[in-house]
Amino acid sequence: MVIATGPKGTVRNFSKRFSLSGMTGTFLPEVKAALEDVEGTDGPARIGETAAGGAPAPGDDLYDVPYAMQTGFTRYAPMQPIPPTKITKKDFKPLNPTSAFTIATTFLPLPKIHTTITQSQTYSVSSQENPVPAASHPTDDMEKFLARWKD
């Protein structure tokens, strides 16, 4: 697998070797000679290096800039807030302003935004199983009542 690490950098990772049996055909002499030097199942060592740990996560301040005011190929969207446990509001107000749009009638230019990164969740959820036993089958009266709609 080849991975691009920047404008001029790549890393090549190799998987472990495997074998096939029951195949027919012939190899070129150069391939046969190269196969004689192979020992074990480990593939070649990695070619190229990457920085340990990868790129750091974007700071929270990037998510505070309104989406429409951001520039560049990458935009940062804030995480949707956690919904309340009760609905108390009677009116609706959007959290963020809407984006302007135009319906395309011809071919559009190349996009200016390549990626939108959404902020990670900042809460955790815990749950447990329901200890209440399942409801019993209907009683005879209820069964007769429900039988009216059987076809």
PDB file of C-alpha atoms in Angstrom:
ATOM      1  CA  MET A   1       0.000   0.000   0.000  1.00  0.00           C
ATOM      2  CA  VAL A   2       1.367   3.425  -0.921  1.00  0.00           C
ATOM      3  CA  ILE A   3       0.367   6.377   1.255  1.00  0.00           C
ATOM      4  CA  ALA A   4       0.985  10.032   0.353  1.00  0.00           C
ATOM      5  CA  THR A   5       2.429  11.951   3.305  1.00  0.00           C
ATOM      6  CA  GLY A   6       2.807  15.325   1.642  1.00  0.00           C
ATOM      7  CA  PRO A   7       3.585  17.022  -1.662  1.00  0.00           C
ATOM      8  CA  LYS A   8       6.787  15.008  -2.177  1.00  0.00           C
ATOM      9  CA  GLY A   9       6.562  12.196   0.361  1.00  0.00           C
ATOM     10  CA  THR A  10       5.201   8.662   0.280  1.00  0.00           C
ATOM     11  CA  VAL A  11       5.309   5.623   2.528  1.00  0.00           C
ATOM     12  CA  ARG A  12       5.101   2.069   1.226  1.00  0.00           C
ATOM     13  CA  ASN A  13       3.791  -0.627   3.557  1.00  0.00           C
ATOM     14  CA  PHE A  14       4.000  -4.293   2.604  1.00  0.00           C
ATOM     15  CA  SER A  15       1.763  -7.114   3.816  1.00  0.00           C
ATOM     16  CA  LYS A  16       2.957 -10.550   4.881  1.00  0.00           C
ATOM     17  CA  ARG A  17       3.643 -12.990   2.081  1.00  0.00           C
ATOM     18  CA  PHE A  18       1.255 -15.767   1.163  1.00  0.00           C
ATOM     19  CA  SER A  19       1.447 -18.788  -1.097  1.00  0.00           C
ATOM     20  CA  LEU A  20      -0.827 -20.262  -3.728  1.00  0.00           C
ATOM     21  CA  SER A  21      -1.015 -23.936  -4.607  1.00  0.00           C
ATOM     22  CA  GLY A  22      -2.472 -25.804  -7.566  1.00  0.00           C
ATOM     23  CA  MET A  23      -1.486 -23.093 -10.050  1.00  0.00           C
ATOM     24  CA  THR A  24      -0.170 -23.970 -13.507  1.00  0.00           C
ATOM     25  CA  GLY A  25       2.156 -21.991 -15.734  1.00  0.00           C
ATOM     26  CA  THR A  26       5.794 -20.944 -15.759  1.00  0.00           C
ATOM     27  CA  PHE A  27       7.878 -18.129 -14.328  1.00  0.00           C
ATOM     28  CA  LEU A  28      10.558 -16.169 -16.112  1.00  0.00           C
ATOM     29  CA  PRO A  29      14.104 -17.137 -15.035  1.00  0.00           C
ATOM     30  CA  GLU A  30      14.546 -13.743 -13.326  1.00  0.00           C
ATOM     31  CA  VAL A  31      11.443 -14.343 -11.177  1.00  0.00           C
ATOM     32  CA  LYS A  32      12.600 -17.864 -10.239  1.00  0.00           C
ATOM     33  CA  ALA A  33      15.993 -16.488  -9.173  1.00  0.00           C
ATOM     34  CA  ALA A  34      14.362 -13.766  -7.047  1.00  0.00           C
ATOM     35  CA  LEU A  35      11.998 -16.277  -5.380  1.00  0.00           C
ATOM     36  CA  GLU A  36      14.925 -18.441  -4.247  1.00  0.00           C
ATOM     37  CA  ASP A  37      16.126 -15.592  -1.986  1.00  0.00           C
ATOM     38  CA  VAL A  38      12.756 -15.263  -0.205  1.00  0.00           C
ATOM     39  CA  GLU A  39      12.611 -16.744   3.309  1.00  0.00           C
ATOM     40  CA  GLY A  40       9.688 -16.691   5.755  1.00  0.00           C
ATOM     41  CA  THR A  41       6.404 -14.846   5.473  1.00  0.00           C
ATOM     42  CA  ASP A  42       7.438 -11.333   6.511  1.00  0.00           C
ATOM     43  CA  GLY A  43       7.237  -8.780   3.739  1.00  0.00           C
ATOM     44  CA  PRO A  44       9.892  -6.162   3.029  1.00  0.00           C
ATOM     45  CA  ALA A  45      10.449  -3.382   5.552  1.00  0.00           C
ATOM     46  CA  ARG A  46       8.520  -0.120   5.269  1.00  0.00           C
ATOM     47  CA  ILE A  47       9.961   2.327   2.762  1.00  0.00           C
ATOM     48  CA  GLY A  48       9.708   5.965   3.854  1.00  0.00           C
ATOM     49  CA  GLU A  49       8.825   7.407   7.247  1.00  0.00           C
ATOM     50  CA  THR A  50       5.966   9.324   8.794  1.00  0.00           C
ATOM     51  CA  ALA A  51       5.837  11.516  11.847  1.00  0.00           C
ATOM     52  CA  ALA A  52       4.956   9.490  14.915  1.00  0.00           C
ATOM     53  CA  GLY A  53       1.338   9.803  15.997  1.00  0.00           C
ATOM     54  CA  GLY A  54       0.035  11.476  12.870  1.00  0.00           C
ATOM     55  CA  ALA A  55      -1.335  14.981  12.621  1.00  0.00           C
ATOM     56  CA  PRO A  56      -2.731  16.621  15.746  1.00  0.00           C
ATOM     57  CA  ALA A  57      -6.458  17.205  15.989  1.00  0.00           C
ATOM     58  CA  PRO A  58      -7.598  20.701  15.036  1.00  0.00           C
ATOM     59  CA  GLY A  59      -8.028  23.099  17.936  1.00  0.00           C
ATOM     60  CA  ASP A  60     -11.489  24.021  19.182  1.00  0.00           C
ATOM     61  CA  ASP A  61     -10.985  27.623  18.041  1.00  0.00           C
ATOM     62  CA  LEU A  62     -11.245  26.483  14.401  1.00  0.00           C
ATOM     63  CA  TYR A  63     -14.819  25.349  15.021  1.00  0.00           C
ATOM     64  CA  ASP A  64     -15.807  28.746  16.467  1.00  0.00           C
ATOM     65  CA  VAL A  65     -15.345  30.587  13.151  1.00  0.00           C
ATOM     66  CA  PRO A  66     -18.690  30.745  11.297  1.00  0.00           C
ATOM     67  CA  TYR A  67     -18.702  28.340   8.364  1.00  0.00           C
ATOM     68  CA  ALA A  68     -19.423  31.034   5.761  1.00  0.00           C
ATOM     69  CA  MET A  69     -16.437  33.100   6.947  1.00  0.00           C
ATOM     70  CA  GLN A  70     -13.908  30.264   6.619  1.00  0.00           C
ATOM     71  CA  THR A  71     -11.561  30.095   3.641  1.00  0.00           C
ATOM     72  CA  GLY A  72      -9.334  27.367   2.264  1.00  0.00           C
ATOM     73  CA  PHE A  73      -9.881  23.820   1.068  1.00  0.00           C
ATOM     74  CA  THR A  74     -10.875  22.495   4.516  1.00  0.00           C
ATOM     75  CA  ARG A  75     -13.793  23.877   6.529  1.00  0.00           C
ATOM     76  CA  TYR A  76     -14.635  23.119  10.162  1.00  0.00           C
ATOM     77  CA  ALA A  77     -18.216  22.575  11.329  1.00  0.00           C
ATOM     78  CA  PRO A  78     -19.244  22.657  15.011  1.00  0.00           C
ATOM     79  CA  MET A  79     -20.850  19.617  16.601  1.00  0.00           C
ATOM     80  CA  GLN A  80     -24.610  19.710  16.947  1.00  0.00           C
ATOM     81  CA  PRO A  81     -25.526  20.394  20.597  1.00  0.00           C
ATOM     82  CA  ILE A  82     -26.891  17.612  22.757  1.00  0.00           C
ATOM     83  CA  PRO A  83     -30.707  17.626  22.638  1.00  0.00           C
ATOM     84  CA  PRO A  84     -32.525  18.318  25.899  1.00  0.00           C
ATOM     85  CA  THR A  85     -34.532  15.652  27.671  1.00  0.00           C
ATOM     86  CA  LYS A  86     -37.734  17.732  27.430  1.00  0.00           C
ATOM     87  CA  ILE A  87     -39.080  19.904  24.629  1.00  0.00           C
ATOM     88  CA  THR A  88     -40.088  23.224  26.168  1.00  0.00           C
ATOM     89  CA  LYS A  89     -39.884  25.665  23.252  1.00  0.00           C
ATOM     90  CA  LYS A  90     -42.933  26.555  21.217  1.00  0.00           C
ATOM     91  CA  ASP A  91     -41.115  28.358  18.375  1.00  0.00           C
ATOM     92  CA  PHE A  92     -38.224  27.424  16.083  1.00  0.00           C
ATOM     93  CA  LYS A  93     -34.977  29.315  15.664  1.00  0.00           C
ATOM     94  CA  PRO A  94     -32.137  27.863  13.539  1.00  0.00           C
ATOM     95  CA  LEU A  95     -28.799  27.346  15.275  1.00  0.00           C
ATOM     96  CA  ASN A  96     -26.808  28.633  12.300  1.00  0.00           C
ATOM     97  CA  PRO A  97     -27.690  30.924   9.403  1.00  0.00           C
ATOM     98  CA  THR A  98     -28.639  29.286   6.133  1.00  0.00           C
ATOM     99  CA  SER A  99     -26.174  29.221   3.247  1.00  0.00           C
ATOM    100  CA  ALA A 100     -26.931  31.044   0.025  1.00  0.00           C
ATOM    101  CA  PHE A 101     -27.250  28.862  -3.053  1.00  0.00           C
ATOM    102  CA  THR A 102     -27.892  29.194  -6.749  1.00  0.00           C
ATOM    103  CA  ILE A 103     -29.431  26.459  -8.876  1.00  0.00           C
ATOM    104  CA  ALA A 104     -26.940  25.425 -11.559  1.00  0.00           C
ATOM    105  CA  THR A 105     -28.068  25.916 -15.143  1.00  0.00           C
ATOM    106  CA  THR A 106     -24.622  25.305 -16.715  1.00  0.00           C
ATOM    107  CA  PHE A 107     -21.454  23.436 -15.773  1.00  0.00           C
ATOM    108  CA  LEU A 108     -20.045  24.677 -12.484  1.00  0.00           C
ATOM    109  CA  PRO A 109     -16.411  25.557 -11.733  1.00  0.00           C
ATOM    110  CA  LEU A 110     -14.279  23.244  -9.613  1.00  0.00           C
ATOM    111  CA  PRO A 111     -15.296  23.259  -5.944  1.00  0.00           C
ATOM    112  CA  LYS A 112     -13.418  25.549  -3.584  1.00  0.00           C
ATOM    113  CA  ILE A 113     -14.136  23.380  -0.524  1.00  0.00           C
ATOM    114  CA  HIS A 114     -12.631  19.898  -0.574  1.00  0.00           C
ATOM    115  CA  THR A 115     -13.392  18.664   2.948  1.00  0.00           C
ATOM    116  CA  THR A 116     -15.568  19.578   5.916  1.00  0.00           C
ATOM    117  CA  ILE A 117     -14.398  18.277   9.284  1.00  0.00           C
ATOM    118  CA  THR A 118     -17.067  18.082  11.985  1.00  0.00           C
ATOM    119  CA  GLN A 119     -16.075  18.535  15.603  1.00  0.00           C
ATOM    120  CA  SER A 120     -15.927  15.347  17.677  1.00  0.00           C
ATOM    121  CA  GLN A 121     -18.658  14.496  20.162  1.00  0.00           C
ATOM    122  CA  THR A 122     -17.978  15.912  23.596  1.00  0.00           C
ATOM    123  CA  TYR A 123     -20.310  13.718  25.613  1.00  0.00           C
ATOM    124  CA  SER A 124     -20.654  10.046  26.413  1.00  0.00           C
ATOM    125  CA  VAL A 125     -23.717   7.848  26.634  1.00  0.00           C
ATOM    126  CA  SER A 126     -24.322   5.166  29.206  1.00  0.00           C
ATOM    127  CA  SER A 127     -27.158   2.689  29.104  1.00  0.00           C
ATOM    128  CA  GLN A 128     -28.326  -0.458  30.818  1.00  0.00           C
ATOM    129  CA  GLU A 129     -30.684  -3.267  29.985  1.00  0.00           C
ATOM    130  CA  ASN A 130     -34.356  -3.017  30.874  1.00  0.00           C
ATOM    131  CA  PRO A 131     -34.884  -5.276  33.935  1.00  0.00           C
ATOM    132  CA  VAL A 132     -38.688  -5.315  33.568  1.00  0.00           C
ATOM    133  CA  PRO A 133     -39.999  -8.656  32.239  1.00  0.00           C
ATOM    134  CA  ALA A 134     -41.836  -8.737  28.928  1.00  0.00           C
ATOM    135  CA  ALA A 135     -45.614  -8.278  28.934  1.00  0.00           C
ATOM    136  CA  SER A 136     -47.668 -11.436  29.157  1.00  0.00           C
ATOM    137  CA  HIS A 137     -49.966 -12.668  26.388  1.00  0.00           C
ATOM    138  CA  PRO A 138     -53.434 -11.114  26.143  1.00  0.00           C
ATOM    139  CA  THR A 139     -56.131 -12.418  28.443  1.00  0.00           C
ATOM    140  CA  ASP A 140     -59.142 -14.250  27.016  1.00  0.00           C
ATOM    141  CA  ASP A 141     -61.231 -11.057  26.920  1.00  0.00           C
ATOM    142  CA  MET A 142     -58.511  -9.145  25.106  1.00  0.00           C
ATOM    143  CA  GLU A 143     -57.917 -12.077  22.767  1.00  0.00           C
ATOM    144  CA  LYS A 144     -61.628 -12.103  21.815  1.00  0.00           C
ATOM    145  CA  PHE A 145     -61.525  -8.350  21.292  1.00  0.00           C
ATOM    146  CA  LEU A 146     -58.468  -8.565  19.025  1.00  0.00           C
ATOM    147  CA  ALA A 147     -59.927 -11.541  17.128  1.00  0.00           C
ATOM    148  CA  ARG A 148     -62.545  -9.238  15.579  1.00  0.00           C
ATOM    149  CA  TRP A 149     -59.977  -7.881  13.132  1.00  0.00           C
ATOM    150  CA  LYS A 150     -58.482 -11.176  12.034  1.00  0.00           C
ATOM    151  CA  ASP A 151     -59.081 -11.919   8.364  1.00  0.00           C
TER     152      ASP A 151
END
